[in-house]
Coordinates of C-alpha atoms and ligand atoms in Angstrom, one line a residue:
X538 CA 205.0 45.5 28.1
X539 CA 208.1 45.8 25.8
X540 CA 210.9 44.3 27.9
X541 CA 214.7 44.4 26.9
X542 CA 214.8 42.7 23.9
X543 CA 211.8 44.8 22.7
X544 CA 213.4 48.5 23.8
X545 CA 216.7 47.3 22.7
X546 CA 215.1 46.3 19.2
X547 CA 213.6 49.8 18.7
X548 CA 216.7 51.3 19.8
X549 CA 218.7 49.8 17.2
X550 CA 216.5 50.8 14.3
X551 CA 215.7 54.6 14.9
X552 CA 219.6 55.5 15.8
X553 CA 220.5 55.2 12.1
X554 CA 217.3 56.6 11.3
X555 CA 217.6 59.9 14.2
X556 CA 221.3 59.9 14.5
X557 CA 222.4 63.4 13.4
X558 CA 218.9 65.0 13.1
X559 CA 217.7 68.6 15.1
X560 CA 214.1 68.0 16.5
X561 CA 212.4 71.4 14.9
X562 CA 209.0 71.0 16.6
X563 CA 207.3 68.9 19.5
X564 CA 204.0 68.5 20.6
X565 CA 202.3 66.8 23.3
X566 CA 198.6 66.4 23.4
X567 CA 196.1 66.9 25.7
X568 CA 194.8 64.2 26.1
X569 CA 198.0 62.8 27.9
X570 CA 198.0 64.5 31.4
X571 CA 201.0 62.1 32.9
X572 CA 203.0 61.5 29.9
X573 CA 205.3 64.7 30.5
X574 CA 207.5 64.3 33.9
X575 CA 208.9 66.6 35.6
X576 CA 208.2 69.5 33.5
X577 CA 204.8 70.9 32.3
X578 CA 204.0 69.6 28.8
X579 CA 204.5 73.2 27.2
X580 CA 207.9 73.3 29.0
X581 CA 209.2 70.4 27.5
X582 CA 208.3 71.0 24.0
X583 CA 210.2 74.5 24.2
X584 CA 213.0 72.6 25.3
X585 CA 213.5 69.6 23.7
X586 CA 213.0 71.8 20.1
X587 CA 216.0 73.2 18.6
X588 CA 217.9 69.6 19.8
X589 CA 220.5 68.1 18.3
X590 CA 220.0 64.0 19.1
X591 CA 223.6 62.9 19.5
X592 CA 222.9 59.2 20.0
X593 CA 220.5 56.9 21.7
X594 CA 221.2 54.3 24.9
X595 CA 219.6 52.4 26.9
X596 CA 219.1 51.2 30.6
X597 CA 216.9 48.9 31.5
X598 CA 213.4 48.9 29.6
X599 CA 213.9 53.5 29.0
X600 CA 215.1 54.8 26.2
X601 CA 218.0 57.5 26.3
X602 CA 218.2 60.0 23.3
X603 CA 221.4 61.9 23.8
X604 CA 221.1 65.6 22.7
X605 CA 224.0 67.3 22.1
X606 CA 224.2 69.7 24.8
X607 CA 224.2 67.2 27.3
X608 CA 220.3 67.1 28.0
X609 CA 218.6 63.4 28.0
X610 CA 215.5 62.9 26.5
X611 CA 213.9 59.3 28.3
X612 CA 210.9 57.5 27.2
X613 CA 209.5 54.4 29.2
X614 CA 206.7 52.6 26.6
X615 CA 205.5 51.0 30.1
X616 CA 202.1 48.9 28.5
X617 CA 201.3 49.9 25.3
X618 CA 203.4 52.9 23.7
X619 CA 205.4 52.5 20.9
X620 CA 207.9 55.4 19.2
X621 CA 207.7 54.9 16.0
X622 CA 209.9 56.8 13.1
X623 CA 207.9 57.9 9.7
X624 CA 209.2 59.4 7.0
X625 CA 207.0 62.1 7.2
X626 CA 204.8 63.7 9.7
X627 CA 202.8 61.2 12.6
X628 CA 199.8 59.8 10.6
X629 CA 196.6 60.1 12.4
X630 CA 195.8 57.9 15.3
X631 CA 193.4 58.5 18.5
X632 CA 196.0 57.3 20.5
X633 CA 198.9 60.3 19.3
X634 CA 199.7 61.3 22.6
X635 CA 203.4 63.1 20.9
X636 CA 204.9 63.6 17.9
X637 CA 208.2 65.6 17.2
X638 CA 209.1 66.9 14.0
X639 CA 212.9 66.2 12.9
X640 CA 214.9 68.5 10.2
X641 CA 215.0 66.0 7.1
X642 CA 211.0 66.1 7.7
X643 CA 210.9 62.9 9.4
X644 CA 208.7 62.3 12.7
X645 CA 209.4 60.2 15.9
X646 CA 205.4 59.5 16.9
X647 CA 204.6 58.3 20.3
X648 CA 201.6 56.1 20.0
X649 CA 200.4 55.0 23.3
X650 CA 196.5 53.6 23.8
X651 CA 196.7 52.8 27.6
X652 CA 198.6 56.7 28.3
X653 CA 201.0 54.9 30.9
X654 CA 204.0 55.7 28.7
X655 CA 206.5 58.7 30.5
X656 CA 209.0 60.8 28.8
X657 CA 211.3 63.0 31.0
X658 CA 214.1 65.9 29.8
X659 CA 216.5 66.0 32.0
X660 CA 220.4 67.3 32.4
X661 CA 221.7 64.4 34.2
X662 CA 220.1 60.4 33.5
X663 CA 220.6 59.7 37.0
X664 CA 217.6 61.9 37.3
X665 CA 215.1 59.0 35.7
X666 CA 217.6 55.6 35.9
X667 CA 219.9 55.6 39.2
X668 CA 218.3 52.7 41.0
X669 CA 218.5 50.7 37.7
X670 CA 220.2 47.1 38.6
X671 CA 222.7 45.8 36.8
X672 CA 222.3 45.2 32.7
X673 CA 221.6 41.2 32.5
X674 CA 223.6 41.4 29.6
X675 CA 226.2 43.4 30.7
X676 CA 229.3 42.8 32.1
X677 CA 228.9 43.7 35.7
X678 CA 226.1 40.8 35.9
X679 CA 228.0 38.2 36.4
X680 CA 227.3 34.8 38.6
X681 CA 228.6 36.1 41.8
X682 CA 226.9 39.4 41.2
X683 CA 223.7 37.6 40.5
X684 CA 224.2 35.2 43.7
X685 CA 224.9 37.8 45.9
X686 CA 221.6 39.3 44.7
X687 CA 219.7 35.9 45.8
X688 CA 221.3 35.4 48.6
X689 CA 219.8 39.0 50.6
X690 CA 216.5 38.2 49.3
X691 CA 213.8 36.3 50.6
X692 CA 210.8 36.9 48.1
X693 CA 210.3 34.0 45.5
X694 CA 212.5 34.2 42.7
X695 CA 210.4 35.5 40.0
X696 CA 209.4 38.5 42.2
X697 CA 213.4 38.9 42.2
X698 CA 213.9 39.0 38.3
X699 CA 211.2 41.2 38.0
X700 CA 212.2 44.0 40.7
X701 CA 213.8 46.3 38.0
X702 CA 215.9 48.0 41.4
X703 CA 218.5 44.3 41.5
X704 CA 218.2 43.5 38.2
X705 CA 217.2 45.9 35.2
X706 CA 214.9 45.4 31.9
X707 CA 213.7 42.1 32.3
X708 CA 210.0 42.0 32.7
X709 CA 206.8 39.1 33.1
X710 CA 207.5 37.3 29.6
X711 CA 211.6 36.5 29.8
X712 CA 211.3 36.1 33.4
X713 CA 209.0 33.2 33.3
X714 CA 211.2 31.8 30.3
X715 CA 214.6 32.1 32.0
X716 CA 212.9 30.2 35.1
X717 CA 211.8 27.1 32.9
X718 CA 215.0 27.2 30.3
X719 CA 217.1 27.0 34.5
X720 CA 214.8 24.4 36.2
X721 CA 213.3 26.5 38.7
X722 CA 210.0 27.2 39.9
X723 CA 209.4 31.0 40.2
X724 CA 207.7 30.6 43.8
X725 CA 210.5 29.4 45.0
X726 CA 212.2 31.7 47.6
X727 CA 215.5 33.8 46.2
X728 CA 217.9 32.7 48.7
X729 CA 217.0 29.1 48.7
X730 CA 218.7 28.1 45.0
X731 CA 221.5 26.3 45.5
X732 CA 224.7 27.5 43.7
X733 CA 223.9 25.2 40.2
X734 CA 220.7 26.5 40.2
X735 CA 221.3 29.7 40.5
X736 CA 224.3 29.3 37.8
X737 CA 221.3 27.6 35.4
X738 CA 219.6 30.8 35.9
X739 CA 221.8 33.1 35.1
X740 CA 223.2 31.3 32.2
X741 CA 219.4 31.3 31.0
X742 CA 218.6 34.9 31.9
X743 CA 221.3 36.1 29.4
X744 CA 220.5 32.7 26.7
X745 CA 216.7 33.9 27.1
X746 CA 217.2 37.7 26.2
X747 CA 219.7 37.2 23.3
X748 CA 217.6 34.9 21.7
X749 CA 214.6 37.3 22.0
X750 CA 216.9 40.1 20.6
X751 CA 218.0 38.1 17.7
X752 CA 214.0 37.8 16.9
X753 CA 213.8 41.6 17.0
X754 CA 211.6 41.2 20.2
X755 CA 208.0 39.2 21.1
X756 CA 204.5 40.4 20.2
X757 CA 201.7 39.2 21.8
X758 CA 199.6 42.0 21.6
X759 CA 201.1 45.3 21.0
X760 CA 205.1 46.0 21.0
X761 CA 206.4 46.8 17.5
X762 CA 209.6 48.0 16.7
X763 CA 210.6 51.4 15.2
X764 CA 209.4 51.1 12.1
X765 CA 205.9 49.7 13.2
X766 CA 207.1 45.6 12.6
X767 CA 206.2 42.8 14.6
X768 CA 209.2 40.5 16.5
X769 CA 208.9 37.2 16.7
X770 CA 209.5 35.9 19.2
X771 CA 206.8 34.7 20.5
X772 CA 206.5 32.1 18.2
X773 CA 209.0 30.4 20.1
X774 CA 208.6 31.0 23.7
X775 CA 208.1 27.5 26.3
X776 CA 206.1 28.5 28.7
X777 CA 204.8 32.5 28.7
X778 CA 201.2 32.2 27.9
X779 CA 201.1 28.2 26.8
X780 CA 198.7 27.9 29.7
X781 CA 197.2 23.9 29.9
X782 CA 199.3 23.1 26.4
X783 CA 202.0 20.0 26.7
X784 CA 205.9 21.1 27.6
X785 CA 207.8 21.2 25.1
X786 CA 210.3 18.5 27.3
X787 CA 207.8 16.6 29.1
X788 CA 204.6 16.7 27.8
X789 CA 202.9 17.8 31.3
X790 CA 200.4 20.9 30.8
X791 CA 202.0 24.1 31.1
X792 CA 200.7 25.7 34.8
X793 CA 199.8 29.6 35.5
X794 CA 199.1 30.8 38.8
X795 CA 199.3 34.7 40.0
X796 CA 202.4 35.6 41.7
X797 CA 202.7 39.2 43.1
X798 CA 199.8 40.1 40.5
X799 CA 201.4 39.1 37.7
X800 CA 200.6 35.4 35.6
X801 CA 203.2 33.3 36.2
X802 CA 203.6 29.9 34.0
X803 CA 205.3 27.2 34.5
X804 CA 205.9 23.2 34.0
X805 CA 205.4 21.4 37.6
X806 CA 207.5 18.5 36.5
X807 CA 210.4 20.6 35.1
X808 CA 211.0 23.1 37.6
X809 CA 211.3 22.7 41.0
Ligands
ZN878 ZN1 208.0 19.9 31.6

């Protein structure tokens, strides 16, 4: 699932590439019953067209698109979508699920195989993000913010990072990476780190996602950015999927256990 770095990545190349430009025409297909929130598909289309797309932001792992009469277009890419911009219309895929048709001729085409991707059009963005958590790159996050956060919870620390509602875009890949880059194990319980720990952590939490960013993103199986490029990232992760393979600092195999559903790797020697 395309986490910060990735959604950030994608926003950074289509705002150049959108910035400025009407959507003439959308469509939705089908074959996409959940994609459309909120609205019924036909609904949306009629009111997204005609749009001037002001700018794009972000919060978290959605994707804003600013139109200029104040309405927000938000897409989550959830598993597998990507939104990809091509110079002209949406080439033909099974997995199409939406394409819209911008004024230069270009297309933004939403490409999703699993269909969990959601797209909203809304008048106000607290609508779709208002119990986001703080930006871990942001301002607002800062160590006592982030040990306040521990302190009221009791769930291991992983589980923490991951719970989009206390902190917002970080997801299964840079979680378990912050946790090894800090020291700490990720079943360890929240409000048990002790103040260097949890200073580690969050030094490593904003370390792990700016590194990812400056790699335009990981792709281990299907995140591209908005031109349809891998990141890569994932050449250099630690732990994330090194399952049995020798740490990079100790040489121990790397762990993976299940935690809350999700795989969860980690080096037993290095974090505790
Ligand atoms: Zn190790």
């Amino acid at each position: 699932m395309p986490e910060l770095p990735e959604v950030e990545t994608i926003r950074r190349d289509l705002l150049p590439l959108v910035r400025g430009r009407t959507i003439v025409e959308a469509w939705v297909s089908e074959n996409a019953p959940r994609l459309i929130q909120l609205l019924p598909p036909d609904a949306f289309c009629r009111g997204i067209a005609g749009r001037r797309i002001e700018d794009i932001s972000r919060r978290g792992k959605y994707l804003l698109f600013n139109l200029h009469d104040g309405l927000i277009w938000a897409v989550h890419l959830r598993m597998t979508g990507r939104l990809l911009h091509r110079e002209s219309g949406c080439p033909e895929d099974p997995h199409l699920r939406a394409s819209f048709r911008l004024d230069d001729g270009s297309s933004l085409c939403f490409v999703d195989m699993r269909k969990f991707g959601m797209m909203w059009l809304v008048d106000d963005e607290s609508l779709v993000v208002s119990k986001l958590g703080p930006e871990p790159l942001g301002e607002a996050f800062d160590l006592r913010a982030f040990r306040d956060l521990l302190k009221r919870r009791s769930a291991p620390v992983k589980a923490v990072l991951l719970d989009q509602n206390a902190l917002a875009g970080i997801g299964n890949i840079y979680a378990d990476e912050a946790l090894f880059e800090a020291g700490v194990r990720p079943t360890r319980a929240a409000n048990t780190l002790t103040k260097p720990a949890a200073q580690r952590l969050h030094g490593a939490i904003g370390k792990v996602l700016a590194e990812a960013l400056g790699d335009r993103g990981s792709s281990f199986r299907d995140y591209v950015d908005g031109r349809g490029n891998e990141g890569s990232h994932h050449l250099k992760v630690k732990v994330f999927r090194r399952t049995g393979l020798p740490c990079y600092e100790c040489g121990t195999p790397i762990r993976r256990i299940k935690l809350g559903g999700r795989s969860t790797h980690f080096c037993p020697k290095c974090q505790k």
